[in-house]
Amino acid sequence: MTVLSIRHKTTYRYRELVQLGPHRLMLRPREGHDLRLLSSQLDMLPAATLSWTNDVFSNAVATANFSDLTEQLTIESLAVVELAAGPWPVFDIAASAIRYPFDYSDDERTDLGALAQPHYPDPPARLADWARGFVRSQGTDTLALLKDLAAGVAAAISYQSRDQEGTQSPVQTLGRGWGSCRDIAVLFAEAARTLGFGARLISGYLYNPDRPLAAATSEGGSTHAWAEIFLPGAGWITFDPTNRAVGGHDLIPVAVGRIIDQVMPMTGTFVGTSDAYQGMSVEVQVTS
């Protein structure tokens, strides 16, 4: 068991007084069999009225409503978690899914629904053809195929931090040969979907002070994005193609979704002049 403290502070600055609209926040770590949330706190300046709900994926969503005009918005999340995921996971994949291709059961396919369907246009089937190149033969080992696909994404795409909003399409990322962790996660998930797998995107935090990781900061942690693939018997298996890793070790999930836009840590609006927005800064520290 590892106890980790997470501090995530975001500051928005404006050139003038603005009226803040509602802000949607997804900052509360997502509990599971290998992660226990010990404490969680949200602080905001100016003060806000918070309301909590759960979305369709059971993510904890806070909506912040502000009444005061302001030139600066600071949102700080403090959380303490107990992480139990080991570095060498063993996955109990059902016998029916050990070899690829396999068929999901009728219930699984119905429940996975859109999670098993590609979401980005690919008329020349460039991504699908690229993904099929990792299928060694009929009846190939399923887990080995997914590990090869994740390693292939990491080999083809250079990690590059990108502060701009939005996400590249998988074909753009493949063509450019570089992308942020969210671009890389989307490419992997979409490639897996072209092969018939159910996939979902995850946002959260990365922690590993012992070895250099592509998306880690000098403090040993950062916001991060990765993907999960559903395999019968084993359930959702974590793949972090940015760092060529399998399993949830060093990863603290916050939100899961069908597309990356559904798992953004925070979104919101303001009322002011077109050039009122001055910029933002983000500080993340993950410590044991």
mmCIF file of C-alpha atoms in Angstrom:
data_model
loop_
_atom_site.group_PDB
_atom_site.id
_atom_site.type_symbol
_atom_site.label_atom_id
_atom_site.label_comp_id
_atom_site.label_asym_id
_atom_site.label_seq_id
_atom_site.Cartn_x
_atom_site.Cartn_y
_atom_site.Cartn_z
ATOM 1 C CA MET A 1 0.000 0.000 0.000
ATOM 2 C CA THR A 2 1.230 3.481 -0.878
ATOM 3 C CA VAL A 3 -0.333 6.649 0.541
ATOM 4 C CA LEU A 4 -0.086 9.612 -1.811
ATOM 5 C CA SER A 5 -0.974 13.275 -1.367
ATOM 6 C CA ILE A 6 -2.135 15.143 -4.466
ATOM 7 C CA ARG A 7 -2.185 18.917 -4.795
ATOM 8 C CA HIS A 8 -3.627 20.305 -8.031
ATOM 9 C CA LYS A 9 -3.843 24.097 -8.296
ATOM 10 C CA THR A 10 -5.123 25.937 -11.367
ATOM 11 C CA THR A 11 -5.151 29.718 -11.683
ATOM 12 C CA TYR A 12 -6.989 31.676 -14.402
ATOM 13 C CA ARG A 13 -6.138 35.352 -14.907
ATOM 14 C CA TYR A 14 -8.187 38.068 -16.625
ATOM 15 C CA ARG A 15 -7.300 41.608 -17.754
ATOM 16 C CA GLU A 16 -10.447 43.026 -16.184
ATOM 17 C CA LEU A 17 -13.251 42.110 -13.839
ATOM 18 C CA VAL A 18 -15.323 39.280 -15.331
ATOM 19 C CA GLN A 19 -18.421 37.363 -14.328
ATOM 20 C CA LEU A 20 -17.649 33.676 -14.005
ATOM 21 C CA GLY A 21 -20.150 31.182 -15.339
ATOM 22 C CA PRO A 22 -20.647 27.686 -13.879
ATOM 23 C CA HIS A 23 -17.474 25.583 -13.817
ATOM 24 C CA ARG A 24 -17.589 21.786 -14.112
ATOM 25 C CA LEU A 25 -14.859 20.134 -12.047
ATOM 26 C CA MET A 26 -13.667 16.531 -12.146
ATOM 27 C CA LEU A 27 -10.899 16.448 -9.553
ATOM 28 C CA ARG A 28 -11.998 13.849 -6.989
ATOM 29 C CA PRO A 29 -9.978 10.586 -7.375
ATOM 30 C CA ARG A 30 -12.081 7.620 -8.452
ATOM 31 C CA GLU A 31 -12.219 4.830 -5.870
ATOM 32 C CA GLY A 32 -11.853 1.181 -6.843
ATOM 33 C CA HIS A 33 -10.509 -2.136 -5.613
ATOM 34 C CA ASP A 34 -6.913 -0.837 -5.797
ATOM 35 C CA LEU A 35 -7.496 2.803 -4.793
ATOM 36 C CA ARG A 36 -9.057 4.138 -1.597
ATOM 37 C CA LEU A 37 -9.807 7.824 -1.142
ATOM 38 C CA LEU A 38 -8.778 8.915 2.364
ATOM 39 C CA SER A 39 -9.657 12.604 2.057
ATOM 40 C CA SER A 40 -10.617 15.170 -0.555
ATOM 41 C CA GLN A 41 -10.999 18.948 -0.440
ATOM 42 C CA LEU A 42 -11.790 21.673 -2.977
ATOM 43 C CA ASP A 43 -10.922 25.324 -2.321
ATOM 44 C CA MET A 44 -11.777 28.239 -4.596
ATOM 45 C CA LEU A 45 -11.119 31.952 -4.720
ATOM 46 C CA PRO A 46 -13.450 33.726 -5.196
ATOM 47 C CA ALA A 47 -15.719 31.552 -3.082
ATOM 48 C CA ALA A 48 -18.212 29.359 -4.906
ATOM 49 C CA THR A 49 -21.317 27.341 -4.159
ATOM 50 C CA LEU A 50 -20.616 23.682 -4.920
ATOM 51 C CA SER A 51 -23.088 21.009 -5.952
ATOM 52 C CA TRP A 52 -22.113 17.371 -6.512
ATOM 53 C CA THR A 53 -23.470 14.712 -8.831
ATOM 54 C CA ASN A 54 -22.373 11.564 -10.688
ATOM 55 C CA ASP A 55 -22.334 11.328 -14.467
ATOM 56 C CA VAL A 56 -23.252 8.299 -16.580
ATOM 57 C CA PHE A 57 -19.823 6.756 -15.873
ATOM 58 C CA SER A 58 -20.214 7.300 -12.091
ATOM 59 C CA ASN A 59 -17.536 9.989 -12.073
ATOM 60 C CA ALA A 60 -17.849 12.516 -9.237
ATOM 61 C CA VAL A 61 -18.655 15.897 -10.808
ATOM 62 C CA ALA A 62 -18.697 19.190 -8.897
ATOM 63 C CA THR A 63 -20.376 22.265 -10.334
ATOM 64 C CA ALA A 64 -19.106 25.586 -8.972
ATOM 65 C CA ASN A 65 -21.317 28.676 -9.178
ATOM 66 C CA PHE A 66 -19.813 32.127 -8.517
ATOM 67 C CA SER A 67 -21.497 35.394 -7.607
ATOM 68 C CA ASP A 68 -18.562 37.824 -7.309
ATOM 69 C CA LEU A 69 -16.815 39.597 -10.164
ATOM 70 C CA THR A 70 -13.102 38.802 -10.255
ATOM 71 C CA GLU A 71 -9.834 39.267 -12.136
ATOM 72 C CA GLN A 72 -8.501 35.881 -11.026
ATOM 73 C CA LEU A 73 -9.911 32.418 -10.362
ATOM 74 C CA THR A 74 -7.966 29.893 -8.291
ATOM 75 C CA ILE A 75 -9.138 26.297 -7.943
ATOM 76 C CA GLU A 76 -7.137 24.034 -5.640
ATOM 77 C CA SER A 77 -7.807 20.334 -5.080
ATOM 78 C CA LEU A 78 -6.182 18.471 -2.192
ATOM 79 C CA ALA A 79 -6.599 14.694 -1.946
ATOM 80 C CA VAL A 80 -5.004 11.803 -0.106
ATOM 81 C CA VAL A 81 -5.306 8.299 -1.552
ATOM 82 C CA GLU A 82 -4.148 4.806 -0.705
ATOM 83 C CA LEU A 83 -2.887 3.019 -3.820
ATOM 84 C CA ALA A 84 -2.641 -0.774 -3.867
ATOM 85 C CA ALA A 85 -1.996 -1.547 -7.555
ATOM 86 C CA GLY A 86 1.155 -3.640 -7.997
ATOM 87 C CA PRO A 87 3.821 -3.168 -10.682
ATOM 88 C CA TRP A 88 3.391 -6.653 -12.200
ATOM 89 C CA PRO A 89 -0.348 -7.343 -12.539
ATOM 90 C CA VAL A 90 -1.755 -10.717 -13.575
ATOM 91 C CA PHE A 91 -4.974 -10.596 -15.590
ATOM 92 C CA ASP A 92 -7.490 -13.432 -15.344
ATOM 93 C CA ILE A 93 -8.722 -13.267 -18.931
ATOM 94 C CA ALA A 94 -11.600 -15.623 -19.761
ATOM 95 C CA ALA A 95 -10.637 -18.634 -21.870
ATOM 96 C CA SER A 96 -12.963 -17.411 -24.632
ATOM 97 C CA ALA A 97 -10.939 -14.183 -25.000
ATOM 98 C CA ILE A 98 -7.361 -15.402 -24.591
ATOM 99 C CA ARG A 99 -6.903 -15.584 -28.373
ATOM 100 C CA TYR A 100 -7.758 -12.789 -30.828
ATOM 101 C CA PRO A 101 -10.130 -12.425 -32.578
ATOM 102 C CA PHE A 102 -12.842 -13.307 -30.061
ATOM 103 C CA ASP A 103 -16.486 -12.381 -29.613
ATOM 104 C CA TYR A 104 -17.874 -10.402 -26.712
ATOM 105 C CA SER A 105 -21.056 -11.916 -25.294
ATOM 106 C CA ASP A 106 -24.331 -10.349 -26.409
ATOM 107 C CA ASP A 107 -24.682 -8.583 -23.045
ATOM 108 C CA GLU A 108 -21.093 -7.318 -23.113
ATOM 109 C CA ARG A 109 -21.433 -5.968 -26.640
ATOM 110 C CA THR A 110 -24.716 -4.259 -25.776
ATOM 111 C CA ASP A 111 -23.305 -2.719 -22.613
ATOM 112 C CA LEU A 112 -20.047 -1.627 -24.271
ATOM 113 C CA GLY A 113 -22.062 -0.023 -27.071
ATOM 114 C CA ALA A 114 -20.319 3.112 -28.317
ATOM 115 C CA LEU A 115 -17.178 2.253 -26.326
ATOM 116 C CA ALA A 116 -16.424 -0.405 -28.938
ATOM 117 C CA GLN A 117 -17.048 1.874 -31.942
ATOM 118 C CA PRO A 118 -14.456 4.187 -33.564
ATOM 119 C CA HIS A 119 -15.329 7.866 -33.126
ATOM 120 C CA TYR A 120 -13.076 9.661 -35.599
ATOM 121 C CA PRO A 121 -13.508 9.700 -39.395
ATOM 122 C CA ASP A 122 -10.882 7.587 -41.168
ATOM 123 C CA PRO A 123 -12.079 7.312 -44.806
ATOM 124 C CA PRO A 124 -8.822 5.834 -46.188
ATOM 125 C CA ALA A 125 -8.781 3.399 -43.207
ATOM 126 C CA ARG A 126 -5.229 4.510 -42.453
ATOM 127 C CA LEU A 127 -5.586 3.980 -38.714
ATOM 128 C CA ALA A 128 -7.409 0.655 -39.105
ATOM 129 C CA ASP A 129 -4.735 -0.642 -41.509
ATOM 130 C CA TRP A 130 -1.980 0.510 -39.151
ATOM 131 C CA ALA A 131 -3.637 -1.223 -36.178
ATOM 132 C CA ARG A 132 -4.137 -4.466 -38.116
ATOM 133 C CA GLY A 133 -0.379 -4.546 -38.688
ATOM 134 C CA PHE A 134 0.026 -5.621 -35.041
ATOM 135 C CA VAL A 135 -2.089 -8.753 -35.527
ATOM 136 C CA ARG A 136 0.572 -11.408 -36.062
ATOM 137 C CA SER A 137 -1.781 -14.171 -37.186
ATOM 138 C CA GLN A 138 -5.253 -15.567 -36.731
ATOM 139 C CA GLY A 139 -5.523 -16.780 -33.151
ATOM 140 C CA THR A 140 -2.829 -14.472 -31.765
ATOM 141 C CA ASP A 141 -2.525 -13.923 -28.014
ATOM 142 C CA THR A 142 -4.958 -11.119 -27.070
ATOM 143 C CA LEU A 143 -2.936 -9.530 -24.273
ATOM 144 C CA ALA A 144 0.272 -9.724 -26.311
ATOM 145 C CA LEU A 145 -1.521 -7.995 -29.198
ATOM 146 C CA LEU A 146 -2.655 -5.124 -26.971
ATOM 147 C CA LYS A 147 0.809 -4.784 -25.417
ATOM 148 C CA ASP A 148 2.328 -4.699 -28.915
ATOM 149 C CA LEU A 149 -0.190 -2.055 -29.968
ATOM 150 C CA ALA A 150 0.627 0.106 -26.915
ATOM 151 C CA ALA A 151 4.366 -0.303 -27.540
ATOM 152 C CA GLY A 152 3.827 0.495 -31.225
ATOM 153 C CA VAL A 153 2.022 3.723 -30.340
ATOM 154 C CA ALA A 154 4.864 4.702 -28.004
ATOM 155 C CA ALA A 155 7.456 3.912 -30.680
ATOM 156 C CA ALA A 156 5.627 5.844 -33.402
ATOM 157 C CA ILE A 157 4.676 8.918 -31.358
ATOM 158 C CA SER A 158 7.059 11.190 -29.475
ATOM 159 C CA TYR A 159 5.646 12.662 -26.286
ATOM 160 C CA GLN A 160 5.353 16.437 -26.374
ATOM 161 C CA SER A 161 3.646 18.474 -23.680
ATOM 162 C CA ARG A 162 0.942 20.660 -25.209
ATOM 163 C CA ASP A 163 -0.917 23.370 -23.294
ATOM 164 C CA GLN A 164 -3.385 24.232 -26.045
ATOM 165 C CA GLU A 165 -6.992 23.184 -25.585
ATOM 166 C CA GLY A 166 -8.385 20.303 -27.600
ATOM 167 C CA THR A 167 -7.043 16.961 -28.749
ATOM 168 C CA GLN A 168 -5.534 15.897 -32.045
ATOM 169 C CA SER A 169 -7.420 13.300 -34.044
ATOM 170 C CA PRO A 170 -5.741 9.867 -34.089
ATOM 171 C CA VAL A 171 -4.833 10.246 -37.772
ATOM 172 C CA GLN A 172 -3.280 13.673 -37.071
ATOM 173 C CA THR A 173 -1.204 12.240 -34.234
ATOM 174 C CA LEU A 174 -0.098 9.312 -36.379
ATOM 175 C CA GLY A 175 0.819 11.631 -39.249
ATOM 176 C CA ARG A 176 2.675 14.185 -37.116
ATOM 177 C CA GLY A 177 4.531 11.608 -35.040
ATOM 178 C CA TRP A 178 4.140 13.588 -31.818
ATOM 179 C CA GLY A 179 1.458 14.356 -29.268
ATOM 180 C CA SER A 180 0.576 14.957 -25.650
ATOM 181 C CA CYS A 181 -0.463 12.144 -23.316
ATOM 182 C CA ARG A 182 -4.124 12.743 -24.187
ATOM 183 C CA ASP A 183 -3.365 12.574 -27.932
ATOM 184 C CA ILE A 184 -1.445 9.324 -27.415
ATOM 185 C CA ALA A 185 -4.201 7.812 -25.255
ATOM 186 C CA VAL A 186 -6.846 8.684 -27.851
ATOM 187 C CA LEU A 187 -4.737 7.156 -30.633
ATOM 188 C CA PHE A 188 -4.315 3.903 -28.693
ATOM 189 C CA ALA A 189 -8.003 3.649 -27.717
ATOM 190 C CA GLU A 190 -9.213 4.423 -31.233
ATOM 191 C CA ALA A 191 -6.769 1.928 -32.783
ATOM 192 C CA ALA A 192 -8.010 -0.741 -30.362
ATOM 193 C CA ARG A 193 -11.619 0.063 -31.311
ATOM 194 C CA THR A 194 -10.844 -0.486 -34.999
ATOM 195 C CA LEU A 195 -9.817 -4.009 -33.956
ATOM 196 C CA GLY A 196 -13.150 -4.543 -32.189
ATOM 197 C CA PHE A 197 -12.123 -3.905 -28.589
ATOM 198 C CA GLY A 198 -14.155 -1.918 -26.077
ATOM 199 C CA ALA A 199 -12.045 1.029 -24.906
ATOM 200 C CA ARG A 200 -12.441 4.063 -22.663
ATOM 201 C CA LEU A 201 -10.307 7.127 -21.845
ATOM 202 C CA ILE A 202 -9.062 7.987 -18.373
ATOM 203 C CA SER A 203 -7.814 11.240 -16.845
ATOM 204 C CA GLY A 204 -6.005 11.456 -13.543
ATOM 205 C CA TYR A 205 -2.527 11.715 -12.108
ATOM 206 C CA LEU A 206 0.806 10.006 -12.687
ATOM 207 C CA TYR A 207 3.310 9.354 -9.909
ATOM 208 C CA ASN A 208 6.708 7.701 -10.080
ATOM 209 C CA PRO A 209 9.689 9.329 -8.393
ATOM 210 C CA ASP A 210 12.036 6.387 -9.021
ATOM 211 C CA ARG A 211 12.391 6.433 -12.794
ATOM 212 C CA PRO A 212 11.979 9.037 -15.556
ATOM 213 C CA LEU A 213 8.594 8.978 -17.250
ATOM 214 C CA ALA A 214 7.584 10.847 -20.375
ATOM 215 C CA ALA A 215 4.760 12.785 -18.738
ATOM 216 C CA ALA A 216 6.116 13.238 -15.208
ATOM 217 C CA THR A 217 7.295 16.527 -13.761
ATOM 218 C CA SER A 218 10.319 17.095 -11.540
ATOM 219 C CA GLU A 219 8.046 16.717 -8.505
ATOM 220 C CA GLY A 220 7.371 13.104 -9.493
ATOM 221 C CA GLY A 221 3.800 13.681 -10.612
ATOM 222 C CA SER A 222 1.547 15.361 -13.147
ATOM 223 C CA THR A 223 -1.901 15.299 -14.644
ATOM 224 C CA HIS A 224 -2.073 12.447 -17.111
ATOM 225 C CA ALA A 225 -4.308 10.590 -19.561
ATOM 226 C CA TRP A 226 -4.374 6.913 -20.503
ATOM 227 C CA ALA A 227 -6.799 4.232 -21.687
ATOM 228 C CA GLU A 228 -8.467 1.005 -20.578
ATOM 229 C CA ILE A 229 -9.498 -2.006 -22.671
ATOM 230 C CA PHE A 230 -12.293 -4.373 -21.637
ATOM 231 C CA LEU A 231 -11.473 -8.086 -21.760
ATOM 232 C CA PRO A 232 -13.923 -10.737 -20.553
ATOM 233 C CA GLY A 233 -12.894 -12.188 -17.204
ATOM 234 C CA ALA A 234 -10.250 -9.557 -16.497
ATOM 235 C CA GLY A 235 -12.549 -6.554 -16.925
ATOM 236 C CA TRP A 236 -10.994 -3.148 -17.644
ATOM 237 C CA ILE A 237 -7.222 -3.389 -18.139
ATOM 238 C CA THR A 238 -5.129 -0.226 -17.892
ATOM 239 C CA PHE A 239 -2.727 0.702 -20.705
ATOM 240 C CA ASP A 240 -0.506 3.787 -20.512
ATOM 241 C CA PRO A 241 1.005 3.967 -24.023
ATOM 242 C CA THR A 242 2.806 7.238 -23.244
ATOM 243 C CA ASN A 243 5.025 5.355 -20.807
ATOM 244 C CA ARG A 244 4.788 1.817 -22.296
ATOM 245 C CA ALA A 245 3.112 0.593 -19.111
ATOM 246 C CA VAL A 246 0.343 -1.923 -18.386
ATOM 247 C CA GLY A 247 -1.658 -1.912 -15.155
ATOM 248 C CA GLY A 248 -2.590 0.814 -12.703
ATOM 249 C CA HIS A 249 0.695 1.074 -10.810
ATOM 250 C CA ASP A 250 1.654 4.775 -10.415
ATOM 251 C CA LEU A 251 -1.695 5.924 -11.848
ATOM 252 C CA ILE A 252 -4.461 7.672 -9.905
ATOM 253 C CA PRO A 253 -7.686 7.733 -11.953
ATOM 254 C CA VAL A 254 -10.116 10.608 -11.588
ATOM 255 C CA ALA A 255 -12.572 10.258 -14.484
ATOM 256 C CA VAL A 256 -13.412 7.765 -17.223
ATOM 257 C CA GLY A 257 -15.296 8.441 -20.444
ATOM 258 C CA ARG A 258 -16.021 7.453 -23.999
ATOM 259 C CA ILE A 259 -14.138 10.445 -25.427
ATOM 260 C CA ILE A 260 -11.422 12.641 -23.976
ATOM 261 C CA ASP A 261 -13.691 15.711 -23.723
ATOM 262 C CA GLN A 262 -15.781 13.875 -21.115
ATOM 263 C CA VAL A 263 -12.856 13.552 -18.688
ATOM 264 C CA MET A 264 -11.363 17.062 -18.711
ATOM 265 C CA PRO A 265 -10.456 18.125 -15.144
ATOM 266 C CA MET A 266 -12.247 21.457 -15.425
ATOM 267 C CA THR A 267 -14.331 23.405 -17.904
ATOM 268 C CA GLY A 268 -16.162 26.702 -17.521
ATOM 269 C CA THR A 269 -17.111 30.059 -18.983
ATOM 270 C CA PHE A 270 -16.899 33.751 -18.167
ATOM 271 C CA VAL A 271 -18.636 36.927 -19.340
ATOM 272 C CA GLY A 272 -16.254 39.702 -20.378
ATOM 273 C CA THR A 273 -14.621 41.312 -23.388
ATOM 274 C CA SER A 274 -13.115 39.091 -26.092
ATOM 275 C CA ASP A 275 -9.552 39.789 -24.918
ATOM 276 C CA ALA A 276 -10.279 39.573 -21.184
ATOM 277 C CA TYR A 277 -8.705 36.134 -20.766
ATOM 278 C CA GLN A 278 -5.006 36.549 -19.962
ATOM 279 C CA GLY A 279 -3.853 32.983 -19.362
ATOM 280 C CA MET A 280 -3.686 30.128 -16.885
ATOM 281 C CA SER A 281 -1.110 28.267 -14.827
ATOM 282 C CA VAL A 282 -1.254 24.738 -13.401
ATOM 283 C CA GLU A 283 0.710 23.302 -10.496
ATOM 284 C CA VAL A 284 0.582 19.585 -9.679
ATOM 285 C CA GLN A 285 2.420 17.822 -6.881
ATOM 286 C CA VAL A 286 2.050 14.133 -6.062
ATOM 287 C CA THR A 287 4.041 13.073 -2.995
ATOM 288 C CA SER A 288 4.264 10.054 -0.723
#
